Short mmCIF file of C-alpha atoms and ligand atoms in Angstrom, two decimals:
data_model
loop_
_atom_site.label_atom_id
_atom_site.label_comp_id
_atom_site.label_asym_id
_atom_site.label_seq_id
_atom_site.Cartn_x
_atom_site.Cartn_y
_atom_site.Cartn_z
CA MET A 243 -4.04 -122.10 -0.24
CA LYS A 244 -5.00 -119.27 2.09
CA LYS A 245 -3.33 -121.03 5.02
CA TYR A 246 -0.12 -121.51 3.02
CA ILE A 247 0.18 -117.77 2.18
CA ASN A 248 -0.29 -116.80 5.84
CA PHE A 249 2.39 -119.22 6.89
CA GLU A 250 4.86 -117.74 4.44
CA LEU A 251 3.97 -114.22 5.57
CA ILE A 252 4.47 -115.11 9.21
CA ILE A 253 7.90 -116.60 8.51
CA PHE A 254 8.81 -113.47 6.57
CA LEU A 255 7.70 -111.20 9.40
CA VAL A 256 9.50 -113.24 12.03
CA LEU A 257 12.67 -113.13 9.94
CA LEU A 258 12.29 -109.39 9.46
CA LEU A 259 11.87 -108.84 13.19
CA PHE A 260 14.88 -111.02 13.88
CA VAL A 261 17.07 -109.10 11.44
CA ALA A 262 15.84 -105.77 12.77
CA SER A 263 16.49 -106.74 16.36
CA CYS A 264 19.99 -108.00 15.46
CA LYS A 265 20.74 -104.70 13.79
CA ASN A 266 19.58 -102.78 16.87
CA GLU A 267 21.72 -104.88 19.14
CA ASN A 268 24.69 -104.32 16.89
CA GLU A 269 24.15 -100.60 16.88
CA ILE A 270 23.87 -100.42 20.63
CA ALA A 271 26.96 -102.56 21.06
CA GLU A 272 28.97 -100.42 18.65
CA VAL A 273 28.09 -97.01 20.06
CA PRO A 274 27.41 -97.20 23.75
CA GLU A 275 25.66 -94.06 24.86
CA GLU A 276 28.41 -92.92 27.24
CA ASN A 277 30.96 -92.78 24.45
CA THR A 278 28.97 -90.18 22.59
CA LYS A 279 29.41 -87.68 25.43
CA PRO A 280 32.59 -85.68 24.97
CA ASN A 281 34.58 -84.51 27.95
CA ILE A 282 34.42 -80.76 28.39
CA VAL A 283 37.30 -78.65 29.67
CA ILE A 284 37.04 -74.90 30.11
CA ILE A 285 40.45 -73.29 30.61
CA TYR A 286 39.98 -69.83 32.03
CA ALA A 287 42.80 -67.32 32.35
CA ASP A 288 42.74 -64.45 34.85
CA ASP A 289 43.22 -60.97 33.32
CA LEU A 290 44.61 -62.14 29.96
CA GLY A 291 44.02 -59.44 27.36
CA TYR A 292 42.82 -59.58 23.77
CA GLY A 293 46.30 -58.99 22.40
CA GLU A 294 48.35 -61.42 24.49
CA MET A 295 48.45 -64.48 22.26
CA GLY A 296 50.26 -64.90 18.98
CA ALA A 297 46.98 -66.11 17.46
CA TYR A 298 45.46 -62.74 18.37
CA GLY A 299 48.31 -60.72 16.94
CA ALA A 300 50.86 -60.61 19.77
CA THR A 301 54.35 -60.34 18.35
CA GLU A 302 56.49 -59.66 21.43
CA LEU A 303 55.09 -62.41 23.61
CA LYS A 304 55.34 -66.05 22.58
CA THR A 305 52.40 -68.36 23.33
CA PRO A 306 53.05 -71.38 21.08
CA ASN A 307 50.84 -73.85 22.93
CA LEU A 308 47.82 -71.59 23.03
CA ASP A 309 48.36 -70.58 19.40
CA LYS A 310 48.50 -74.20 18.30
CA LEU A 311 45.09 -74.89 19.85
CA ALA A 312 43.55 -71.60 18.72
CA ASN A 313 44.74 -72.04 15.14
CA ALA A 314 43.53 -75.63 14.98
CA GLY A 315 40.14 -74.73 16.48
CA MET A 316 37.48 -72.04 16.11
CA ARG A 317 38.86 -68.69 17.12
CA PHE A 318 36.48 -65.86 17.91
CA THR A 319 37.44 -62.26 17.25
CA ASN A 320 34.26 -61.01 18.96
CA GLY A 321 34.35 -63.25 22.03
CA TYR A 322 33.39 -61.64 25.32
CA ALA A 323 33.56 -62.13 29.05
CA SER A 324 30.32 -60.83 30.47
CA SER A 325 32.20 -58.44 32.72
CA ALA A 326 35.45 -56.50 33.07
CA THR A 327 36.24 -58.08 36.44
CA CYS A 328 36.56 -61.60 37.71
CA THR A 329 33.70 -62.50 40.03
CA PRO A 330 30.87 -61.30 37.79
CA SER A 331 32.36 -63.02 34.73
CA ARG A 332 32.74 -66.32 36.55
CA TYR A 333 29.24 -66.00 37.93
CA ALA A 334 27.83 -65.44 34.44
CA LEU A 335 29.82 -68.24 32.87
CA LEU A 336 28.74 -70.84 35.41
CA THR A 337 25.09 -69.79 35.79
CA GLY A 338 24.25 -68.44 32.34
CA GLU A 339 22.81 -65.36 34.05
CA TYR A 340 23.89 -61.75 33.49
CA PRO A 341 25.93 -60.72 36.55
CA TRP A 342 24.08 -57.42 36.97
CA ARG A 343 20.98 -59.42 37.91
CA ASN A 344 22.82 -60.44 41.08
CA LYS A 345 23.83 -57.46 43.25
CA ARG A 346 26.48 -59.53 45.01
CA ALA A 347 28.36 -60.33 41.79
CA LYS A 348 31.20 -57.87 42.41
CA ILE A 349 34.92 -58.27 43.19
CA LEU A 350 34.76 -60.22 46.45
CA PRO A 351 37.00 -60.26 49.52
CA GLY A 352 38.28 -63.67 50.62
CA THR A 353 35.67 -63.80 53.39
CA ALA A 354 32.63 -63.20 51.16
CA PRO A 355 29.81 -65.74 51.28
CA LEU A 356 28.99 -67.87 48.24
CA ILE A 357 27.10 -65.71 45.74
CA ILE A 358 25.57 -68.51 43.65
CA ASP A 359 22.27 -69.67 45.12
CA THR A 360 22.55 -73.38 45.81
CA ALA A 361 19.16 -73.81 44.11
CA GLN A 362 20.33 -72.04 40.95
CA PRO A 363 21.09 -73.95 37.73
CA THR A 364 24.80 -74.10 36.89
CA ILE A 365 26.84 -75.73 34.13
CA PRO A 366 28.26 -78.41 36.44
CA LYS A 367 24.81 -79.22 37.85
CA MET A 368 23.35 -79.47 34.38
CA LEU A 369 26.20 -81.74 33.24
CA LYS A 370 25.94 -83.92 36.32
CA LYS A 371 22.35 -84.71 35.38
CA GLN A 372 23.69 -85.97 32.06
CA GLY A 373 26.11 -88.33 33.74
CA TYR A 374 29.21 -86.14 33.93
CA HIS A 375 31.75 -86.06 36.72
CA THR A 376 32.48 -82.39 37.42
CA GLY A 377 35.58 -80.74 38.81
CA ILE A 378 37.20 -77.36 39.32
CA VAL A 379 40.93 -76.82 39.74
CA GLY A 380 42.29 -73.30 40.29
CA LYS A 381 40.84 -69.94 41.18
CA TRP A 382 37.31 -69.78 42.60
CA HIS A 383 36.44 -66.19 43.69
CA LEU A 384 32.69 -66.76 43.95
CA GLY A 385 32.56 -66.68 47.74
CA LEU A 386 32.53 -69.51 50.26
CA GLY A 387 30.29 -70.32 53.21
CA SER A 388 27.38 -68.20 54.35
CA GLY A 389 29.26 -65.59 56.38
CA ASN A 390 31.83 -66.09 59.15
CA VAL A 391 33.65 -69.03 57.61
CA ASN A 392 35.60 -71.23 59.97
CA TRP A 393 38.58 -72.11 57.78
CA ASN A 394 39.52 -74.97 60.09
CA GLU A 395 36.42 -77.02 59.42
CA ARG A 396 34.70 -78.24 56.26
CA ILE A 397 33.98 -75.00 54.38
CA LYS A 398 30.50 -74.93 52.91
CA PRO A 399 28.53 -74.06 50.92
CA GLY A 400 31.06 -73.84 48.10
CA PRO A 401 31.84 -75.50 44.77
CA ASP A 402 30.32 -78.81 45.91
CA GLU A 403 26.94 -77.23 46.66
CA VAL A 404 26.73 -75.59 43.21
CA GLY A 405 27.53 -78.74 41.26
CA PHE A 406 31.22 -79.63 41.45
CA ASP A 407 31.92 -83.21 42.53
CA TYR A 408 35.56 -82.29 43.05
CA SER A 409 37.21 -78.99 43.87
CA HIS A 410 40.79 -77.95 44.48
CA ILE A 411 40.83 -74.20 44.63
CA LEU A 412 42.18 -70.96 45.93
CA ALA A 413 39.37 -69.11 47.64
CA ALA A 414 39.54 -65.68 46.03
CA THR A 415 42.61 -64.32 44.22
CA GLN A 416 46.34 -64.81 44.56
CA ASP A 417 46.62 -61.38 46.18
CA ARG A 418 43.92 -62.04 48.81
CA VAL A 419 44.03 -64.06 51.99
CA PRO A 420 43.60 -66.90 52.85
CA THR A 421 46.71 -67.92 50.90
CA VAL A 422 45.98 -71.65 51.09
CA TYR A 423 44.64 -74.36 48.81
CA ILE A 424 41.25 -75.84 49.60
CA GLU A 425 40.41 -79.36 48.45
CA ASN A 426 36.78 -80.44 48.67
CA GLY A 427 36.12 -77.86 51.39
CA HIS A 428 39.20 -78.64 53.50
CA VAL A 429 42.32 -76.49 53.74
CA VAL A 430 45.20 -78.63 52.45
CA ASN A 431 48.03 -79.38 54.95
CA LEU A 432 46.36 -77.55 57.81
CA ASP A 433 47.81 -78.18 61.25
CA PRO A 434 44.86 -78.18 63.68
CA ASN A 435 47.16 -76.73 66.34
CA ASP A 436 47.77 -73.66 64.19
CA PRO A 437 44.28 -72.61 63.11
CA ILE A 438 43.69 -70.04 60.40
CA GLU A 439 42.04 -66.75 61.21
CA ILE A 440 41.03 -64.23 58.58
CA ASN A 441 39.83 -60.67 58.90
CA TYR A 442 39.36 -58.09 56.16
CA LYS A 443 38.83 -55.16 58.52
CA GLU A 444 41.59 -55.28 61.10
CA ASN A 445 44.93 -56.87 61.73
CA PHE A 446 45.66 -59.49 64.38
CA GLU A 447 47.77 -58.10 67.17
CA GLY A 448 51.49 -58.28 66.60
CA GLU A 449 51.25 -59.53 63.01
CA PRO A 450 53.43 -57.70 60.45
CA THR A 451 51.84 -55.88 57.53
CA GLY A 452 53.02 -54.50 54.22
CA LEU A 453 52.24 -51.03 55.51
CA ASN A 454 54.29 -51.25 58.71
CA ASN A 455 57.03 -53.68 57.74
CA PRO A 456 58.44 -52.73 54.35
CA GLU A 457 61.74 -54.35 55.35
CA MET A 458 60.04 -57.77 55.17
CA LEU A 459 58.86 -57.41 51.58
CA ASN A 460 60.35 -58.89 48.45
CA MET A 461 57.59 -57.39 46.31
CA LYS A 462 56.49 -53.82 47.00
CA TRP A 463 52.90 -52.66 46.93
CA HIS A 464 51.89 -49.81 44.66
CA HIS A 465 48.28 -49.33 45.73
CA GLY A 466 46.21 -51.43 48.12
CA HIS A 467 47.92 -54.75 48.93
CA ASN A 468 49.51 -53.62 52.18
CA ASN A 469 47.91 -55.93 54.74
CA SER A 470 49.31 -59.33 55.84
CA ILE A 471 52.63 -60.47 54.41
CA VAL A 472 52.86 -64.02 53.07
CA ASN A 473 56.10 -65.23 51.43
CA GLY A 474 57.39 -61.66 51.41
CA ILE A 475 54.35 -60.50 49.40
CA PRO A 476 51.91 -58.08 51.00
CA ARG A 477 48.27 -59.12 50.43
CA ILE A 478 44.73 -57.83 50.68
CA GLY A 479 43.25 -58.84 54.03
CA PHE A 480 44.70 -60.04 57.31
CA MET A 481 45.61 -63.61 58.09
CA LYS A 482 46.99 -65.41 61.09
CA GLY A 483 48.05 -69.04 61.54
CA GLY A 484 47.93 -71.88 59.02
CA GLU A 485 51.71 -71.73 58.50
CA THR A 486 52.02 -75.28 57.14
CA ALA A 487 49.11 -74.75 54.77
CA ARG A 488 50.31 -71.55 53.10
CA TRP A 489 50.99 -71.93 49.42
CA ILE A 490 54.30 -71.15 47.77
CA ASP A 491 53.40 -68.65 45.08
CA GLU A 492 56.13 -69.71 42.66
CA ASP A 493 54.89 -73.32 42.76
CA MET A 494 51.25 -72.53 42.08
CA ALA A 495 51.37 -73.21 38.34
CA ASP A 496 52.96 -76.63 38.85
CA TYR A 497 50.61 -77.38 41.72
CA PHE A 498 47.39 -76.74 39.84
CA LEU A 499 48.72 -78.37 36.67
CA ALA A 500 49.45 -81.57 38.60
CA GLU A 501 45.94 -81.45 40.08
CA ALA A 502 44.31 -80.90 36.70
CA GLN A 503 46.31 -83.77 35.18
CA ALA A 504 45.46 -86.05 38.09
CA TYR A 505 41.78 -85.18 37.73
CA VAL A 506 41.82 -86.16 34.06
CA LYS A 507 43.58 -89.45 34.80
CA ARG A 508 41.15 -90.30 37.60
CA HIS A 509 38.10 -89.67 35.45
CA LYS A 510 39.19 -90.69 31.98
CA ASP A 511 36.75 -93.61 31.88
CA GLU A 512 33.63 -91.50 32.40
CA PRO A 513 32.50 -88.24 30.81
CA PHE A 514 33.97 -85.36 32.79
CA PHE A 515 33.77 -81.60 32.96
CA LEU A 516 36.82 -79.75 34.24
CA PHE A 517 36.85 -76.02 34.92
CA TYR A 518 40.58 -75.31 34.94
CA THR A 519 40.91 -71.77 36.20
CA LEU A 520 44.43 -70.34 35.94
CA GLN A 521 45.75 -67.69 38.31
CA GLN A 522 47.87 -65.97 35.64
CA PRO A 523 48.53 -63.18 34.78
CA HIS A 524 46.70 -61.71 37.78
CA VAL A 525 48.81 -60.09 40.50
CA PRO A 526 51.04 -60.96 42.28
CA ARG A 527 52.94 -62.33 39.30
CA THR A 528 55.21 -65.02 40.65
CA PRO A 529 56.65 -67.18 37.86
CA HIS A 530 58.50 -70.34 38.82
CA ALA A 531 62.31 -69.95 38.57
CA ARG A 532 62.18 -71.91 35.27
CA PHE A 533 60.24 -69.04 33.70
CA VAL A 534 61.93 -66.05 35.27
CA GLY A 535 63.25 -63.94 32.40
CA SER A 536 61.53 -66.12 29.78
CA SER A 537 59.57 -63.26 28.21
CA GLY A 538 61.98 -60.38 28.61
CA MET A 539 58.98 -58.45 29.90
CA GLY A 540 59.36 -59.03 33.60
CA PRO A 541 57.06 -61.16 35.76
CA ARG A 542 53.85 -60.28 33.91
CA GLY A 543 55.14 -61.63 30.61
CA ASP A 544 56.89 -64.51 32.36
CA VAL A 545 53.69 -65.81 33.95
CA ILE A 546 51.94 -65.70 30.57
CA VAL A 547 54.74 -67.86 29.15
CA GLU A 548 54.31 -70.10 32.20
CA ALA A 549 50.53 -70.34 31.67
CA ASP A 550 51.10 -71.21 28.03
CA TRP A 551 53.47 -73.98 29.09
CA MET A 552 50.91 -75.30 31.63
CA ILE A 553 48.30 -75.54 28.91
CA GLY A 554 50.73 -77.35 26.63
CA GLU A 555 51.47 -79.89 29.37
CA PHE A 556 47.80 -80.30 30.17
CA VAL A 557 46.95 -80.99 26.53
CA LYS A 558 49.79 -83.53 26.38
CA THR A 559 48.08 -85.38 29.21
CA LEU A 560 44.78 -85.44 27.33
CA GLU A 561 46.70 -86.77 24.35
CA SER A 562 48.63 -89.47 26.21
CA GLU A 563 45.40 -90.62 27.86
CA GLY A 564 43.82 -90.94 24.42
CA LEU A 565 41.27 -88.23 25.17
CA LEU A 566 42.16 -85.42 22.80
CA ASP A 567 39.54 -86.31 20.20
CA LYS A 568 36.99 -86.97 22.95
CA THR A 569 37.36 -83.62 24.67
CA LEU A 570 35.95 -80.22 23.79
CA ILE A 571 38.33 -77.53 25.04
CA VAL A 572 37.09 -73.99 25.52
CA PHE A 573 39.63 -71.30 26.30
CA SER A 574 38.97 -67.75 27.42
CA SER A 575 39.82 -65.08 30.00
CA ASP A 576 37.68 -63.61 32.78
CA ASN A 577 38.36 -59.98 31.87
CA GLY A 578 40.74 -57.76 29.98
CA PRO A 579 44.30 -56.81 30.85
CA VAL A 580 45.82 -54.55 33.47
CA VAL A 581 49.52 -53.84 33.66
CA ASN A 582 49.98 -52.29 37.09
CA ASP A 583 47.30 -53.80 39.33
CA GLY A 584 48.84 -52.84 42.64
CA TYR A 585 52.46 -54.04 42.91
CA TYR A 586 55.77 -52.71 41.66
CA ASP A 587 56.70 -55.66 39.47
CA ASP A 588 58.40 -54.02 36.49
CA SER A 589 55.40 -54.80 34.32
CA GLU A 590 55.12 -51.23 33.03
CA GLU A 591 58.84 -50.62 32.71
CA LYS A 592 59.44 -53.81 30.75
CA LEU A 593 56.32 -53.88 28.62
CA GLY A 594 58.20 -52.63 25.57
CA ASN A 595 56.08 -52.83 22.43
CA HIS A 596 53.70 -55.44 23.78
CA LYS A 597 50.05 -54.34 23.64
CA PRO A 598 48.05 -56.42 26.13
CA ALA A 599 44.73 -55.21 24.69
CA GLY A 600 45.83 -55.30 21.06
CA ALA A 601 44.07 -52.48 19.21
CA LEU A 602 41.25 -52.23 21.76
CA ARG A 603 40.65 -49.27 24.06
CA GLY A 604 40.58 -49.55 27.86
CA GLY A 605 41.42 -52.63 29.91
CA LYS A 606 40.30 -54.45 33.02
CA TYR A 607 37.60 -52.45 34.90
CA SER A 608 36.64 -50.61 31.68
CA LEU A 609 33.42 -50.41 29.69
CA PHE A 610 35.52 -49.89 26.57
CA GLU A 611 36.10 -53.00 24.51
CA ALA A 612 39.34 -54.15 26.17
CA GLY A 613 37.47 -54.71 29.43
CA THR A 614 35.40 -57.60 28.13
CA ARG A 615 36.54 -58.59 24.64
CA VAL A 616 39.04 -61.37 25.30
CA PRO A 617 40.73 -64.34 23.66
CA PHE A 618 38.06 -67.00 23.16
CA PHE A 619 38.39 -70.23 21.19
CA THR A 620 37.14 -73.79 21.04
CA PHE A 621 39.25 -76.81 20.12
CA TRP A 622 38.18 -80.40 19.59
CA LYS A 623 40.51 -82.62 17.64
CA ASP A 624 38.89 -84.11 14.52
CA ASN A 625 35.55 -82.55 15.44
CA ILE A 626 36.06 -78.83 14.96
CA LYS A 627 37.64 -77.62 11.73
CA PRO A 628 40.14 -74.77 12.00
CA GLY A 629 38.42 -71.45 11.50
CA VAL A 630 38.09 -67.84 12.57
CA SER A 631 34.72 -66.28 13.29
CA ASP A 632 33.75 -62.67 13.78
CA ALA A 633 30.32 -63.63 15.12
CA MET A 634 29.56 -62.17 18.56
CA VAL A 635 29.65 -64.66 21.39
CA SER A 636 29.65 -64.36 25.17
CA GLN A 637 30.83 -66.68 27.90
CA LEU A 638 27.22 -66.47 29.08
CA ASP A 639 26.33 -68.67 26.11
CA LEU A 640 28.33 -71.64 27.31
CA PHE A 641 25.49 -72.77 29.58
CA SER A 642 22.88 -73.29 26.87
CA SER A 643 25.40 -74.35 24.23
CA LEU A 644 26.96 -77.05 26.39
CA ALA A 645 23.46 -78.16 27.38
CA ALA A 646 22.70 -78.62 23.66
CA LEU A 647 25.95 -80.53 23.21
CA VAL A 648 24.99 -83.11 25.83
CA SER A 649 21.29 -83.21 24.85
CA SER A 650 20.08 -81.52 27.99
CA ASP A 651 17.01 -79.35 27.50
CA GLU A 652 18.15 -76.83 30.11
CA SER A 653 18.78 -73.23 29.14
CA THR A 654 18.57 -69.81 30.77
CA ILE A 655 17.03 -66.54 29.64
CA ASP A 656 20.36 -64.82 29.17
CA SER A 657 22.36 -67.71 27.71
CA GLN A 658 21.95 -68.45 24.00
CA ASP A 659 22.46 -71.84 22.40
CA LEU A 660 25.34 -71.13 20.01
CA LEU A 661 26.56 -74.72 19.84
CA ASP A 662 26.83 -74.73 16.05
CA LEU A 663 28.97 -71.63 16.18
CA PHE A 664 31.21 -73.11 18.87
CA LEU A 665 31.61 -76.24 16.75
CA GLY A 666 32.34 -74.25 13.60
CA LYS A 667 29.17 -75.35 11.82
CA SER A 668 27.61 -71.92 11.64
CA ASN A 669 28.73 -68.30 11.73
CA ILE A 670 25.67 -66.97 13.48
CA GLY A 671 26.28 -65.51 16.91
CA ARG A 672 24.43 -63.17 19.21
CA ASP A 673 22.80 -60.10 17.87
CA GLU A 674 23.12 -58.11 21.08
CA MET A 675 24.33 -58.24 24.65
CA ILE A 676 24.95 -56.20 27.75
CA ILE A 677 28.48 -55.90 29.07
CA GLU A 678 29.36 -54.95 32.62
CA ALA A 679 32.27 -53.23 34.37
CA THR A 680 32.35 -52.48 38.11
CA SER A 681 28.54 -52.35 38.27
CA ARG A 682 28.15 -50.12 35.21
CA THR A 683 26.66 -51.58 32.04
CA ALA A 684 26.91 -50.85 28.32
CA PHE A 685 25.49 -52.38 25.16
CA ARG A 686 26.78 -54.22 22.11
CA LYS A 687 24.59 -54.81 19.09
CA GLY A 688 25.73 -55.74 15.59
CA ASP A 689 28.78 -53.65 14.78
CA TRP A 690 27.90 -51.09 17.43
CA ALA A 691 28.86 -50.31 21.01
CA MET A 692 26.86 -47.85 23.13
CA ILE A 693 28.06 -46.65 26.53
CA PRO A 694 25.65 -44.64 28.68
CA PRO A 695 26.95 -41.62 30.60
CA TYR A 696 28.46 -42.37 34.01
CA LYS A 697 29.85 -40.04 36.62
CA GLY A 698 33.34 -40.71 37.89
CA PRO A 699 36.86 -40.25 36.59
CA ALA A 700 37.56 -40.91 32.92
CA VAL A 701 40.78 -42.65 33.86
CA ASN A 702 41.73 -44.62 36.94
CA ARG A 703 45.23 -43.27 37.55
CA GLN A 704 46.31 -46.11 39.82
CA VAL A 705 45.93 -48.73 37.14
CA ASN A 706 46.19 -46.21 34.30
CA ILE A 707 43.09 -47.45 32.49
CA GLU A 708 40.35 -45.46 30.76
CA LEU A 709 37.11 -46.53 32.43
CA ALA A 710 34.74 -45.02 29.81
CA ASN A 711 33.00 -42.66 32.23
CA ALA A 712 31.73 -39.56 30.40
CA ASP A 713 29.03 -36.91 30.70
CA ASP A 714 27.27 -37.97 27.53
CA TYR A 715 26.45 -41.16 25.69
CA GLN A 716 29.14 -42.76 23.55
CA LEU A 717 28.44 -44.61 20.32
CA TYR A 718 31.06 -46.41 18.28
CA ASN A 719 31.00 -48.40 15.06
CA LEU A 720 33.45 -51.15 15.88
CA LYS A 721 33.68 -52.39 12.34
CA GLU A 722 35.15 -49.10 11.22
CA ASP A 723 36.62 -48.00 14.50
CA ILE A 724 37.76 -50.94 16.62
CA SER A 725 39.76 -48.60 18.89
CA GLN A 726 36.67 -46.54 19.77
CA GLN A 727 38.09 -43.17 18.80
CA ASN A 728 35.07 -41.58 17.08
CA ASN A 729 31.99 -41.01 19.16
CA LEU A 730 29.13 -40.92 16.62
CA ILE A 731 26.26 -39.66 18.79
CA LYS A 732 26.07 -36.37 16.89
CA SER A 733 26.36 -37.79 13.38
CA ASN A 734 24.07 -40.76 14.02
CA PRO A 735 21.39 -39.83 16.57
CA GLU A 736 18.95 -42.39 15.11
CA LYS A 737 21.35 -45.24 15.79
CA LEU A 738 21.92 -43.92 19.31
CA GLN A 739 18.16 -43.91 20.02
CA GLU A 740 17.80 -47.39 18.61
CA MET A 741 20.66 -48.62 20.80
CA ILE A 742 19.30 -46.95 23.95
CA LEU A 743 15.88 -48.51 23.39
CA ALA A 744 17.29 -51.98 22.76
CA TYR A 745 19.58 -51.66 25.79
CA GLU A 746 16.82 -50.55 28.12
CA ALA A 747 14.54 -53.31 26.86
CA ILE A 748 16.94 -55.79 28.47
CA ARG A 749 18.44 -53.76 31.27
CA GLY A 750 15.49 -51.60 32.28
CA SER A 751 16.08 -47.91 32.85
CA VAL A 752 19.07 -47.53 35.08
CA ASN A 753 19.79 -45.10 37.81
CA ARG A 754 23.22 -43.87 36.84
CA LYS A 755 24.46 -42.45 40.08
CA THR A 756 28.15 -41.95 40.77
CA GLN A 757 29.95 -45.26 40.45
CA ALA A 758 33.37 -44.66 41.91
CA LEU A 759 35.76 -47.48 41.13
CA GLU A 760 36.89 -48.70 44.50
CA LEU A 761 40.07 -50.70 44.28
CA LYS A 762 40.71 -51.95 47.74
C1 NG6 B 1062 41.16 -55.01 43.09
C2 NG6 B 1062 42.64 -55.15 43.44
C3 NG6 B 1062 43.32 -55.79 42.26
C4 NG6 B 1062 42.66 -57.11 41.93
C5 NG6 B 1062 41.17 -56.90 41.70
C6 NG6 B 1062 40.43 -58.17 41.48
C7 NG6 B 1062 43.47 -53.37 44.90
C8 NG6 B 1062 44.04 -51.99 45.01
N1 NG6 B 1062 43.21 -53.82 43.68
O1 NG6 B 1062 40.46 -54.45 44.16
O2 NG6 B 1062 44.68 -55.96 42.53
O3 NG6 B 1062 42.86 -58.02 42.96
O4 NG6 B 1062 40.61 -56.28 42.83
O5 NG6 B 1062 40.77 -58.70 40.27
O6 NG6 B 1062 43.25 -54.00 45.92
S1 NG6 B 1062 39.84 -59.78 39.63
O7 NG6 B 1062 40.45 -60.12 38.36
O8 NG6 B 1062 39.82 -60.90 40.53
O9 NG6 B 1062 38.53 -59.17 39.44
CA1 CA B 1063 40.39 -61.40 36.50
#
């Protein structure tokens, strides 16, 4: 009798094990691990302001493709770049570290060495460890090499050494030399018999410049931008040689779009991360002929229309490759808007009623809100429900949030895991953060903004932007006063003290010596 019971029990257990193992096999077969990893694309505009998309209230400028994504995704009304200029914002986004912790995170010349330590964690490195292929197409501006780059050899360290498997970039900005594309460390279409030489201090003998040869220009410089002339446009820095490699400015949008599309097609069968970094609407604004006149606002508006079109085409590619519901798209801008950033390009004359910063005060280079508060949204077909959030979020937070998305346990001190917010499952953002503009810092906490006193002009007359320099502290309640018109330090000294203490707890006490804004 005893024996019989045991026999039955054993059969039962064997059957149970068999069923359980079948179920496991089925599960594994149905959901292979790789398929659970979404592709990640960050589309990053250059100098696009808070008020430049229909979804953020623009009425004069039409951005239908961006609006479609923003309105179908999670749109943040308190989304921030970490800085009011390009290099520091890009540094912070990729490393998850506040840019003011790195003294070299400032607007860089085209000859600057790489400012990300090759041992430092970065988003692409973190994603690579989770099986992602990683690529960057577009603007870089984080430095290349370790000083004295030879542009005619493999240029390193660069994107590859900080985690990008593939890179197809412009080194610095569209207005800085070298005016060539660089693919995986090699200048594209370079003729070895016509080597490239670059110098940011002095010209090469006999080479024309914007300063000396105005007759050669088809775009005039307003301030700075009077060194070497490429395609009739005077640039920052001096360049010689590399004739066959020089880009055609008007083709840049099409060029990078084709590269971004090709990248997606090449890597559609594995999880990929693409950092698609647009050059628009940074100067010089050079829309393709198809877009000239498209905005009625001159080249600045036209290149925004062009960028919007590029994004529409790029999304179509994701769709036709069957990837739209497998790809998280994050869109933002590296800093706020500037209208005249150094060329006479009709941008001021033709601006009309368009307000690049919306209701915000300041602009690029400014510690007022327009410097860092930018368009910021996430889109993921069938995975993120349409919504608008006023929670505070910084591009710094992408590091830890994307790590959480791909089940990596990496994070950084400055980057917060706000994945649920990005996916529209929560409305809890950051409580506080430091913002930066041309090496000055200010503080955001809750509804409040606090700007310490800084010496220097209140307004930069060249770009016509209020920088937020003042003799005393400034304190604004952004909920009641989004345009920062009422400084509340006198009526609310307790709040000011609280803000100063919280700011200094992160930033330390800062030596606020004169911080002249050098635009050169
Ligand atoms: C400034 C340039 C400006 C722009 C900026 C960098 C002058 C006078 N001004 O120094 O045109 O290139 O640097 O912009 O040279 S950013 O968006 O890349 O930070
Ligand atoms: Ca920028």
